[in-house]
PDB file of C-alpha atoms in Angstrom:
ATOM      1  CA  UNK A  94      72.799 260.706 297.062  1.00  0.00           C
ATOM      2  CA  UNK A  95      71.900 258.134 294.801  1.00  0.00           C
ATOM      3  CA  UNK A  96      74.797 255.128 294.701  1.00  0.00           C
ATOM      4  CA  UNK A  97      75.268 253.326 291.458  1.00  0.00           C
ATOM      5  CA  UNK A  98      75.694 249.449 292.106  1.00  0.00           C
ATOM      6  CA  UNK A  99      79.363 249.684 293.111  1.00  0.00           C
ATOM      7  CA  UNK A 100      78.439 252.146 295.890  1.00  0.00           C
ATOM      8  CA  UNK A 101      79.732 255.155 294.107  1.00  0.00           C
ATOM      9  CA  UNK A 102      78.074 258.303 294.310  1.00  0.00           C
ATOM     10  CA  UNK A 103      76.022 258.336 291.359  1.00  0.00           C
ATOM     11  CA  UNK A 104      73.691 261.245 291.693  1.00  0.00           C
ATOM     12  CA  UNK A 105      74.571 264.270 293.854  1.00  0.00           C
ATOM     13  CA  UNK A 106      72.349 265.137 296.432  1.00  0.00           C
ATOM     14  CA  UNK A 107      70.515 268.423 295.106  1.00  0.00           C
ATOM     15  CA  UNK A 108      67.045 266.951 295.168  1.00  0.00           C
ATOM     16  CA  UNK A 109      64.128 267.605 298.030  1.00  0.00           C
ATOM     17  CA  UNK A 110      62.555 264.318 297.029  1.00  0.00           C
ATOM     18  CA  UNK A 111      63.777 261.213 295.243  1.00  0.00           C
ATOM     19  CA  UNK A 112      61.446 257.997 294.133  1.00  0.00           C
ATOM     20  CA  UNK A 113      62.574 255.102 292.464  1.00  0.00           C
ATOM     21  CA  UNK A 114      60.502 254.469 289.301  1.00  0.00           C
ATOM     22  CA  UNK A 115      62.074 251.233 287.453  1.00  0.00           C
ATOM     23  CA  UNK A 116      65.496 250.227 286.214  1.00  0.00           C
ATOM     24  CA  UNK A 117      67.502 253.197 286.165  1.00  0.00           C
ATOM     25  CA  UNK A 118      64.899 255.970 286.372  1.00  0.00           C
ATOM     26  CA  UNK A 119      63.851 258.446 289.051  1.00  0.00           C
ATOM     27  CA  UNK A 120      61.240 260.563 290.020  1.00  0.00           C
ATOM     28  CA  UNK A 121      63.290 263.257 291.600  1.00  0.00           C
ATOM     29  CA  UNK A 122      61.663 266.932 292.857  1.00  0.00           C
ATOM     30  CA  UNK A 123      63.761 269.900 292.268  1.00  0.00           C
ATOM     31  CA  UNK A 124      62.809 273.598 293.519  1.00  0.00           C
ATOM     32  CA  UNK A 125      59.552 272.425 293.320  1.00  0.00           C
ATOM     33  CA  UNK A 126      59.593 271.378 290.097  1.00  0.00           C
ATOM     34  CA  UNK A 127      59.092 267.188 288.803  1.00  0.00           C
ATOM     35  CA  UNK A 128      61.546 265.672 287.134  1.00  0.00           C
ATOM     36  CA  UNK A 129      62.087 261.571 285.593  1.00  0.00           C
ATOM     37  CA  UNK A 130      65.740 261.559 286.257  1.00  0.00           C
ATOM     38  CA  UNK A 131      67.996 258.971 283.702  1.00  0.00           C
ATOM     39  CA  UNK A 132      70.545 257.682 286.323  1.00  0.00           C
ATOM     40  CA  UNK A 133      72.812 256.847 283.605  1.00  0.00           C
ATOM     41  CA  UNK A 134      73.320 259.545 281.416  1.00  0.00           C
ATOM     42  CA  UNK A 135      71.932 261.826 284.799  1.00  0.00           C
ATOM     43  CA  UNK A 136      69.591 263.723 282.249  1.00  0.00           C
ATOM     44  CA  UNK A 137      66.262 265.287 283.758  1.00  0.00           C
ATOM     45  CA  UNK A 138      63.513 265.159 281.617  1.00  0.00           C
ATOM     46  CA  UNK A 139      60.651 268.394 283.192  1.00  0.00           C
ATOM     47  CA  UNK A 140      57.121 266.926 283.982  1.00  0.00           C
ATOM     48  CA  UNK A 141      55.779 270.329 284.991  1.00  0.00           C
ATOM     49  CA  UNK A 142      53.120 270.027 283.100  1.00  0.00           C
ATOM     50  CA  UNK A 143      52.297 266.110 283.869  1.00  0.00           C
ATOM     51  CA  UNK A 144      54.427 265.189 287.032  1.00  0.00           C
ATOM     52  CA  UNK A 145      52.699 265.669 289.765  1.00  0.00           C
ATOM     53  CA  UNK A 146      50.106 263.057 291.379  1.00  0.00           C
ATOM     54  CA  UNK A 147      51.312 259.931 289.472  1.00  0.00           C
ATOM     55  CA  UNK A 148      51.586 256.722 291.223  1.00  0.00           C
ATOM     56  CA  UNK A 149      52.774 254.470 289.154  1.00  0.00           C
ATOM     57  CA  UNK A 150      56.165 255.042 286.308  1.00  0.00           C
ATOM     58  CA  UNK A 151      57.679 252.821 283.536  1.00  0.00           C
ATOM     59  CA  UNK A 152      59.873 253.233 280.699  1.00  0.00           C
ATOM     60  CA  UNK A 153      59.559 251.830 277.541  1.00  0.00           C
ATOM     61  CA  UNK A 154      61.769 253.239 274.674  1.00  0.00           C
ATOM     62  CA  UNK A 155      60.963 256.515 274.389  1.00  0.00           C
ATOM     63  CA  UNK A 156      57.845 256.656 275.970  1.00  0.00           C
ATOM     64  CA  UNK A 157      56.667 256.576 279.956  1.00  0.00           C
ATOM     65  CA  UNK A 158      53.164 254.377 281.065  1.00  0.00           C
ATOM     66  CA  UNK A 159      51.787 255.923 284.070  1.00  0.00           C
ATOM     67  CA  UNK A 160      48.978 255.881 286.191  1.00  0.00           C
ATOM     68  CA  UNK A 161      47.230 258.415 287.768  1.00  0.00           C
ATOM     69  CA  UNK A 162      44.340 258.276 290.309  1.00  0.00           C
ATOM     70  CA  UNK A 163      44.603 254.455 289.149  1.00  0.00           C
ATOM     71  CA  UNK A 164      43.475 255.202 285.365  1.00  0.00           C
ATOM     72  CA  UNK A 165      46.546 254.508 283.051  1.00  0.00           C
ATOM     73  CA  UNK A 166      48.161 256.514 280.676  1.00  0.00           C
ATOM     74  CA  UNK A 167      51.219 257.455 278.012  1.00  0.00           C
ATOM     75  CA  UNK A 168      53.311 260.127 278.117  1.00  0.00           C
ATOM     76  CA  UNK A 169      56.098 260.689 275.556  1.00  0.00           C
ATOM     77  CA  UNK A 170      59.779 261.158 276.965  1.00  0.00           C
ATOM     78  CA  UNK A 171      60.587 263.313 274.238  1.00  0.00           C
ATOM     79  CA  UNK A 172      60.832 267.095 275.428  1.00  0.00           C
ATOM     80  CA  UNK A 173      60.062 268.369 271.445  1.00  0.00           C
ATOM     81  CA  UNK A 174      56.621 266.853 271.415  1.00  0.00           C
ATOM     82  CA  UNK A 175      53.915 269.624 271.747  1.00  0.00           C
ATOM     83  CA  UNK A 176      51.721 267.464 273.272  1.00  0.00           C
ATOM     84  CA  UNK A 177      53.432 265.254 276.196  1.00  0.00           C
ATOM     85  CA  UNK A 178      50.483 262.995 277.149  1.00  0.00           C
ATOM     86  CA  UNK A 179      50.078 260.628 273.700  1.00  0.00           C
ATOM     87  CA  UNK A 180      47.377 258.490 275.426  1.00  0.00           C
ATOM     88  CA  UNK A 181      45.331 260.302 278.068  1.00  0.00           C
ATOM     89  CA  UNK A 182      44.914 258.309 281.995  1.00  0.00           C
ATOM     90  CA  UNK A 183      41.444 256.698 281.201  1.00  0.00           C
ATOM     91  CA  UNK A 184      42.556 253.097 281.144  1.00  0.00           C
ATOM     92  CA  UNK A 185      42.285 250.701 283.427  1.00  0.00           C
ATOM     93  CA  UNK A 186      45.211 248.779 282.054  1.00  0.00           C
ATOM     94  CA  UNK A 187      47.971 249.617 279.763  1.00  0.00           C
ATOM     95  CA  UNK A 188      50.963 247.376 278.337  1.00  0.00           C
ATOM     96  CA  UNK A 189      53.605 249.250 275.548  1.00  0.00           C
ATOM     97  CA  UNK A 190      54.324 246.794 272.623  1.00  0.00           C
ATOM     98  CA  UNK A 191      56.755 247.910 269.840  1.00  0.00           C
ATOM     99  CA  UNK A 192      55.066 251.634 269.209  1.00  0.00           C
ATOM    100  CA  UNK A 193      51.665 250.470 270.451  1.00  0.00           C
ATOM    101  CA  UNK A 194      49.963 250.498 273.934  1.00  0.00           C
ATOM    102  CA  UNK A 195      47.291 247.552 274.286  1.00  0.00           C
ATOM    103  CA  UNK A 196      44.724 249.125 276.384  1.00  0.00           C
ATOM    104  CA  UNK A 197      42.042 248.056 278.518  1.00  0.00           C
ATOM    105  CA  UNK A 198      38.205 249.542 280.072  1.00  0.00           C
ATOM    106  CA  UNK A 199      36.931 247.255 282.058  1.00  0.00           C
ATOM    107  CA  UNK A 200      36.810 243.861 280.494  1.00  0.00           C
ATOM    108  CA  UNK A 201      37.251 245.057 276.488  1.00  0.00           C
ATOM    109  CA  UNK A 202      40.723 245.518 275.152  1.00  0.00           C
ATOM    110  CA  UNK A 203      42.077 247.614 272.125  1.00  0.00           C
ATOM    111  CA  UNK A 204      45.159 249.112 270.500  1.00  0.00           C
ATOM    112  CA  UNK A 205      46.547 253.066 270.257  1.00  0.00           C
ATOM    113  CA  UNK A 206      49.180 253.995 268.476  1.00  0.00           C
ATOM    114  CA  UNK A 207      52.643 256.027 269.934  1.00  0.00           C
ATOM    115  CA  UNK A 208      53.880 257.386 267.055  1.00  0.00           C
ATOM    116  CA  UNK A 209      54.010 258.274 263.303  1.00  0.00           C
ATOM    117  CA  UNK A 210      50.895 260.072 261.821  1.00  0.00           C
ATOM    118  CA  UNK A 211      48.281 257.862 263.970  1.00  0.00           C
ATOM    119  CA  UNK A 212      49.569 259.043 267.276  1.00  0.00           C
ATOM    120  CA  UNK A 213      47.441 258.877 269.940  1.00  0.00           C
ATOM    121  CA  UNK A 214      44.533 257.023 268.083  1.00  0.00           C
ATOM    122  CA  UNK A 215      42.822 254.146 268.587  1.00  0.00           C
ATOM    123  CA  UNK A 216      43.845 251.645 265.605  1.00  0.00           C
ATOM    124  CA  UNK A 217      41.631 248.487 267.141  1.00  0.00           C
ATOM    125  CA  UNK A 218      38.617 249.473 269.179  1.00  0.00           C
ATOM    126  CA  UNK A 219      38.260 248.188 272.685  1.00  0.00           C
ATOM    127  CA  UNK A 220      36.242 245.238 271.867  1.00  0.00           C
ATOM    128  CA  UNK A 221      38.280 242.439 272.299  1.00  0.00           C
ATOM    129  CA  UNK A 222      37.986 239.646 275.432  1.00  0.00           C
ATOM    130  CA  UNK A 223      42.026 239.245 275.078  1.00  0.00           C
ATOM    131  CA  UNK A 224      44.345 241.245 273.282  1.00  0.00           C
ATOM    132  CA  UNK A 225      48.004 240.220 272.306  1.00  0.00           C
ATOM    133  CA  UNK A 226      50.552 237.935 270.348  1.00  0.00           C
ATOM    134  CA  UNK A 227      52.235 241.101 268.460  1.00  0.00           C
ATOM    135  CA  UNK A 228      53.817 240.219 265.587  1.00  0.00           C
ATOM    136  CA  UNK A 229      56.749 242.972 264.792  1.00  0.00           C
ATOM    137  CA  UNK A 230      57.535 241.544 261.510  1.00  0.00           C
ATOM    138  CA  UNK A 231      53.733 241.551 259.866  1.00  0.00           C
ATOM    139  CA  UNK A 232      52.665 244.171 262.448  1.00  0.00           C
ATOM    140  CA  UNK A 233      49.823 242.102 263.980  1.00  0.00           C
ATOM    141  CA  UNK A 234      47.876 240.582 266.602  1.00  0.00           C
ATOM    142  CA  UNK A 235      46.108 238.201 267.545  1.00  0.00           C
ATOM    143  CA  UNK A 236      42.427 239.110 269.541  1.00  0.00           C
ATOM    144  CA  UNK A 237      39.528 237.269 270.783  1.00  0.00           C
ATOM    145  CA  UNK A 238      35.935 238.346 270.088  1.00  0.00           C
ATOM    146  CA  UNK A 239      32.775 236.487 270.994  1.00  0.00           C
ATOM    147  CA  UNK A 240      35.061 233.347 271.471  1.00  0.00           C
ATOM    148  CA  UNK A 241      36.451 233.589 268.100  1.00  0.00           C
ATOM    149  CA  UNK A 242      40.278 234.485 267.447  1.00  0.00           C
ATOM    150  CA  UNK A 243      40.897 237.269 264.955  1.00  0.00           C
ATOM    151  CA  UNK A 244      44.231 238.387 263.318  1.00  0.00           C
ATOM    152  CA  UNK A 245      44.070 242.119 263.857  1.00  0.00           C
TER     153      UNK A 245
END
């Protein structure tokens, strides 16, 4: 079982393997089956078709960052989305910002979108030196080419 911080049986035991992903989220294996458990609401989202061979879990809003064979990748927590992975495990580094992943090959950063119509696609190409300083309320941020600082 799973004990919620007052030692009280929080999760029954009906799970072959349990692994502690981040702040109230499990990777928990079910007759054979993968499954990112919510410990609060104790609602099992399937990963069937993504779960297995992952090394690395975190939850942002409504999406999970993952890694896989050490390449990092999105995959959105919603069960209605056709297409689970958003941003496929080809990145060498991956940080969720608002509904944007900042992504990184080797030493060149860029930005993909999570959501709305430009889902999945690369909005700023992987060409940046450093990537960051979102800004949520003009949508923004701030990148370094060639030594030069750009507002992107």
């Amino acid at each position: 079982a799973i004990n919620d911080s007052t030692g009280e049986e929080g999760i029954a035991p009906r799970y072959d393997s349990v692994e502690f992903l981040n702040a109230g989220f499990w990777k928990v294996l079910r007759d054979g089956k993968w499954f990112i458990l919510n410990s609060a609401t104790h609602k099992e989202t399937a990963l069937e078709d993504v779960g297995r061979g992952y090394d690395r879990f975190y939850k942002v809003s409504e999406f999970f960052a993952a890694r896989k064979n050490g390449q990092w990748g999105v995959i959105s927590n919603n069960p209605q989305d056709a297409e689970r992975v958003i941003i496929p495990f080809q990145y060498d580094h991956l940080e969720i910002v608002s509904t944007f992943a900042i992504v990184r090959r080797g030493t060149k950063y860029g930005v993909i979108a999570l959501s709305g119509g430009d889902k999945g696609k690369e909005l700023v190409p992987l060409e940046y030196e450093i990537l960051g300083g979102f800004d949520e309320g003009n949508r923004t941020f701030v990148g370094f080419k060639n030594g030069v600082e750009e507002l992107i």
